[in-house]
mmCIF file of C-alpha atoms in Angstrom:
data_model
loop_
_atom_site.group_PDB
_atom_site.id
_atom_site.type_symbol
_atom_site.label_atom_id
_atom_site.label_comp_id
_atom_site.label_asym_id
_atom_site.label_seq_id
_atom_site.Cartn_x
_atom_site.Cartn_y
_atom_site.Cartn_z
ATOM 1 C CA ILE A 187 6.370 -4.534 27.008
ATOM 2 C CA LYS A 188 6.831 -6.758 30.067
ATOM 3 C CA ASN A 189 4.487 -4.557 32.119
ATOM 4 C CA SER A 190 1.949 -4.428 29.285
ATOM 5 C CA ASN A 191 1.968 -8.233 29.052
ATOM 6 C CA ARG A 192 0.685 -8.441 32.658
ATOM 7 C CA SER A 193 -2.704 -6.999 31.698
ATOM 8 C CA ASN A 194 -4.783 -6.445 28.587
ATOM 9 C CA ASN A 195 -5.685 -3.416 26.470
ATOM 10 C CA GLU A 196 -2.586 -1.428 27.386
ATOM 11 C CA THR A 197 -1.100 1.476 25.434
ATOM 12 C CA ILE A 198 2.667 1.898 25.536
ATOM 13 C CA THR A 199 3.585 5.553 25.104
ATOM 14 C CA PHE A 200 6.949 7.291 25.110
ATOM 15 C CA ASP A 201 8.475 10.210 27.024
ATOM 16 C CA ILE A 202 12.184 10.103 26.182
ATOM 17 C CA PRO A 203 14.040 13.263 27.240
ATOM 18 C CA SER A 204 15.824 15.216 24.497
ATOM 19 C CA PRO A 205 14.475 16.615 21.256
ATOM 20 C CA GLY A 206 15.306 13.501 19.166
ATOM 21 C CA PRO A 207 15.750 11.656 16.973
ATOM 22 C CA TRP A 208 15.845 8.772 19.437
ATOM 23 C CA ILE A 209 17.752 5.548 18.809
ATOM 24 C CA ILE A 210 17.233 2.421 20.888
ATOM 25 C CA SER A 211 20.107 0.051 20.036
ATOM 26 C CA LEU A 212 19.335 -3.396 21.376
ATOM 27 C CA ASP A 213 21.836 -5.850 22.804
ATOM 28 C CA SER A 214 19.164 -8.512 23.291
ATOM 29 C CA ALA A 215 15.705 -9.241 21.903
ATOM 30 C CA LEU A 216 12.619 -7.382 23.071
ATOM 31 C CA PRO A 217 9.999 -9.523 24.814
ATOM 32 C CA ALA A 218 7.146 -10.679 22.590
ATOM 33 C CA ILE A 219 3.864 -8.779 22.915
ATOM 34 C CA THR A 220 1.489 -11.374 24.369
ATOM 35 C CA THR A 221 -1.614 -9.302 25.207
ATOM 36 C CA THR A 222 -3.716 -6.801 23.277
ATOM 37 C CA THR A 223 -1.469 -3.728 23.200
ATOM 38 C CA ILE A 224 -0.992 -0.452 21.336
ATOM 39 C CA LEU A 225 2.702 0.386 20.849
ATOM 40 C CA ASP A 226 2.695 4.063 19.811
ATOM 41 C CA ALA A 227 5.932 5.914 19.033
ATOM 42 C CA THR A 228 3.899 8.909 17.815
ATOM 43 C CA SER A 229 3.078 9.654 21.473
ATOM 44 C CA GLN A 230 6.672 10.908 21.930
ATOM 45 C CA ALA A 231 6.880 14.716 22.268
ATOM 46 C CA ASN A 232 8.480 16.242 19.132
ATOM 47 C CA TRP A 233 7.766 13.075 17.110
ATOM 48 C CA SER A 234 7.353 13.750 13.412
ATOM 49 C CA ALA A 235 7.784 11.844 10.165
ATOM 50 C CA SER A 236 11.438 12.941 10.147
ATOM 51 C CA ASN A 237 12.082 12.870 13.936
ATOM 52 C CA ARG A 238 11.298 9.342 15.078
ATOM 53 C CA ILE A 239 12.114 6.580 17.543
ATOM 54 C CA THR A 240 14.414 4.032 15.902
ATOM 55 C CA ILE A 241 14.674 0.461 17.163
ATOM 56 C CA ASN A 242 17.999 -0.924 15.923
ATOM 57 C CA GLY A 243 18.791 -4.635 16.147
ATOM 58 C CA GLN A 244 22.382 -3.964 15.073
ATOM 59 C CA ASN A 245 22.150 -6.969 12.706
ATOM 60 C CA ASN A 246 22.498 -9.456 15.559
ATOM 61 C CA ILE A 247 18.915 -9.928 16.801
ATOM 62 C CA ASN A 248 16.448 -12.173 15.008
ATOM 63 C CA ASN A 249 13.124 -10.301 15.378
ATOM 64 C CA GLY A 250 12.377 -6.682 16.209
ATOM 65 C CA ILE A 251 8.763 -6.443 17.392
ATOM 66 C CA ILE A 252 7.188 -9.868 17.964
ATOM 67 C CA ILE A 253 3.395 -10.018 18.107
ATOM 68 C CA GLN A 254 1.868 -13.064 19.816
ATOM 69 C CA ALA A 255 -1.583 -11.663 20.644
ATOM 70 C CA PRO A 256 -4.645 -10.475 18.715
ATOM 71 C CA ASN A 257 -5.545 -6.796 18.247
ATOM 72 C CA VAL A 258 -2.000 -5.426 18.575
ATOM 73 C CA GLU A 259 -1.267 -2.033 16.978
ATOM 74 C CA VAL A 260 2.200 -0.633 16.133
ATOM 75 C CA TYR A 261 2.664 2.998 15.060
ATOM 76 C CA GLY A 262 5.410 5.413 14.141
ATOM 77 C CA PHE A 263 8.708 3.538 14.548
ATOM 78 C CA THR A 264 11.772 3.235 12.394
ATOM 79 C CA ILE A 265 12.858 -0.402 12.587
ATOM 80 C CA VAL A 266 16.277 -1.433 11.243
ATOM 81 C CA GLY A 267 18.893 -4.149 11.535
ATOM 82 C CA PHE A 268 16.824 -7.283 12.287
ATOM 83 C CA ASN A 269 16.235 -10.571 10.539
ATOM 84 C CA THR A 270 12.515 -9.661 10.657
ATOM 85 C CA GLY A 271 11.446 -6.129 11.588
ATOM 86 C CA ILE A 272 7.914 -7.020 12.743
ATOM 87 C CA PHE A 273 6.955 -10.672 13.190
ATOM 88 C CA ILE A 274 3.262 -11.528 13.640
ATOM 89 C CA ASP A 275 3.602 -15.032 15.017
ATOM 90 C CA GLY A 276 0.708 -17.429 14.751
ATOM 91 C CA GLN A 277 -2.819 -18.291 13.761
ATOM 92 C CA ASP A 278 -4.580 -16.493 16.634
ATOM 93 C CA GLN A 279 -2.751 -13.167 16.356
ATOM 94 C CA ASP A 280 -5.538 -11.725 14.207
ATOM 95 C CA ARG A 281 -6.772 -8.156 13.645
ATOM 96 C CA PHE A 282 -3.331 -6.531 13.993
ATOM 97 C CA ILE A 283 -2.695 -2.979 12.735
ATOM 98 C CA ILE A 284 0.759 -1.967 11.527
ATOM 99 C CA GLY A 285 0.838 1.777 10.754
ATOM 100 C CA ASP A 286 -1.857 4.189 9.663
ATOM 101 C CA VAL A 287 -2.297 7.577 8.025
ATOM 102 C CA GLY A 288 0.306 9.977 9.422
ATOM 103 C CA LYS A 289 1.831 7.417 11.768
ATOM 104 C CA GLY A 290 3.279 4.693 9.618
ATOM 105 C CA ASN A 291 6.445 2.780 10.363
ATOM 106 C CA ILE A 292 9.686 2.782 8.398
ATOM 107 C CA ILE A 293 11.114 -0.724 8.134
ATOM 108 C CA SER A 294 14.399 -1.104 6.284
ATOM 109 C CA ASN A 295 17.794 -2.778 6.337
ATOM 110 C CA CYS A 296 16.315 -6.029 7.664
ATOM 111 C CA VAL A 297 16.147 -9.397 5.913
ATOM 112 C CA THR A 298 12.311 -9.299 5.970
ATOM 113 C CA GLY A 299 10.374 -6.128 6.798
ATOM 114 C CA ILE A 300 7.106 -7.650 8.070
ATOM 115 C CA GLN A 301 6.362 -11.362 8.325
ATOM 116 C CA ILE A 302 2.849 -12.614 8.980
ATOM 117 C CA PHE A 303 2.630 -16.273 9.960
ATOM 118 C CA GLY A 304 -0.952 -17.516 10.006
ATOM 119 C CA ALA A 305 -2.629 -14.327 11.292
ATOM 120 C CA ASP A 306 -5.816 -13.096 9.595
ATOM 121 C CA ASP A 307 -7.804 -9.875 9.196
ATOM 122 C CA GLY A 308 -4.906 -7.477 9.780
ATOM 123 C CA TYR A 309 -4.072 -4.062 8.311
ATOM 124 C CA ILE A 310 -0.731 -2.775 7.098
ATOM 125 C CA SER A 311 -1.040 0.831 5.989
ATOM 126 C CA GLY A 312 0.833 4.105 5.752
ATOM 127 C CA ASN A 313 4.282 2.473 6.057
ATOM 128 C CA ARG A 314 7.542 2.830 4.152
ATOM 129 C CA ILE A 315 9.135 -0.562 3.714
ATOM 130 C CA GLY A 316 12.591 -0.768 2.156
ATOM 131 C CA THR A 317 13.063 2.992 1.771
ATOM 132 C CA ASN A 318 14.541 5.957 3.583
ATOM 133 C CA PRO A 319 12.143 8.100 5.675
ATOM 134 C CA GLU A 320 11.342 10.396 2.751
ATOM 135 C CA GLY A 321 10.713 7.475 0.409
ATOM 136 C CA SER A 322 13.191 8.878 -2.083
ATOM 137 C CA THR A 323 15.984 6.291 -1.736
ATOM 138 C CA SER A 324 16.009 2.529 -1.450
ATOM 139 C CA ASN A 325 17.145 1.079 1.920
ATOM 140 C CA PRO A 326 16.130 -2.469 1.086
ATOM 141 C CA ASN A 327 15.194 -5.390 3.219
ATOM 142 C CA THR A 328 17.322 -8.082 1.594
ATOM 143 C CA LEU A 329 14.581 -10.698 1.043
ATOM 144 C CA TYR A 330 10.990 -9.507 1.503
ATOM 145 C CA GLY A 331 9.176 -6.283 2.211
ATOM 146 C CA ILE A 332 6.078 -8.122 3.456
ATOM 147 C CA HIS A 333 5.967 -11.927 3.659
ATOM 148 C CA LEU A 334 2.680 -13.744 4.340
ATOM 149 C CA LEU A 335 2.823 -17.422 5.319
ATOM 150 C CA GLY A 336 -0.022 -19.772 6.134
ATOM 151 C CA ASP A 337 0.411 -22.699 8.464
ATOM 152 C CA ILE A 338 -0.822 -26.269 8.161
ATOM 153 C CA THR A 339 -4.424 -25.173 8.860
ATOM 154 C CA GLY A 340 -4.319 -22.165 6.517
ATOM 155 C CA GLY A 341 -4.232 -18.629 7.754
ATOM 156 C CA ALA A 342 -2.662 -15.351 6.667
ATOM 157 C CA SER A 343 -5.908 -14.495 4.887
ATOM 158 C CA ASN A 344 -8.023 -11.348 4.609
ATOM 159 C CA ASN A 345 -5.078 -9.092 5.437
ATOM 160 C CA LEU A 346 -5.317 -5.650 3.833
ATOM 161 C CA ILE A 347 -2.029 -4.161 2.666
ATOM 162 C CA GLY A 348 -2.621 -0.505 1.826
ATOM 163 C CA GLY A 349 -6.054 0.913 1.192
ATOM 164 C CA ASN A 350 -8.003 3.219 -1.076
ATOM 165 C CA GLN A 351 -8.074 6.277 1.183
ATOM 166 C CA PRO A 352 -5.378 8.978 1.000
ATOM 167 C CA GLY A 353 -2.344 8.047 3.105
ATOM 168 C CA LYS A 354 -3.360 4.382 3.552
ATOM 169 C CA GLY A 355 -0.976 3.127 0.885
ATOM 170 C CA ASN A 356 2.413 1.681 1.765
ATOM 171 C CA LEU A 357 5.571 2.574 -0.136
ATOM 172 C CA ILE A 358 7.386 -0.735 -0.643
ATOM 173 C CA SER A 359 10.620 -0.584 -2.610
ATOM 174 C CA GLY A 360 14.010 -2.177 -3.049
ATOM 175 C CA ASN A 361 13.203 -5.535 -1.434
#
């Protein structure tokens, strides 16, 4: 993320040795994403809906992935153990994409799955929020699955959660 923040329009891909699943247990917070970036766990060899990269905050880190730039995309992670799994932070962080058909995120066992503060025109699709990977059991986020907040000037408008095409819907449960 630090290297990506030095330029614009970067794609962060993964090449972790071993067949997976892969668990990244954090001892400190990840840097915020501050430039247009694609963060794509599905680029990992052997990635599948049941063999994923997990980012684990171990219940002692406030935010998992912090977005502080417009046009950021996040695909294919399992995110657990944070106060907020994905935090889209601010009025100008518009046009974000969180998940898509066949490469959604699993966000569970956080306080809030996804929080959007003031950002507009984003998409949240193809994710499982508050469930296990199969969507058959509740692994709740204790407060909110998705929490949209405006700021003093408005914001958090025109965000599409789900969609009407196959696979665009989110499974949100247990929050």
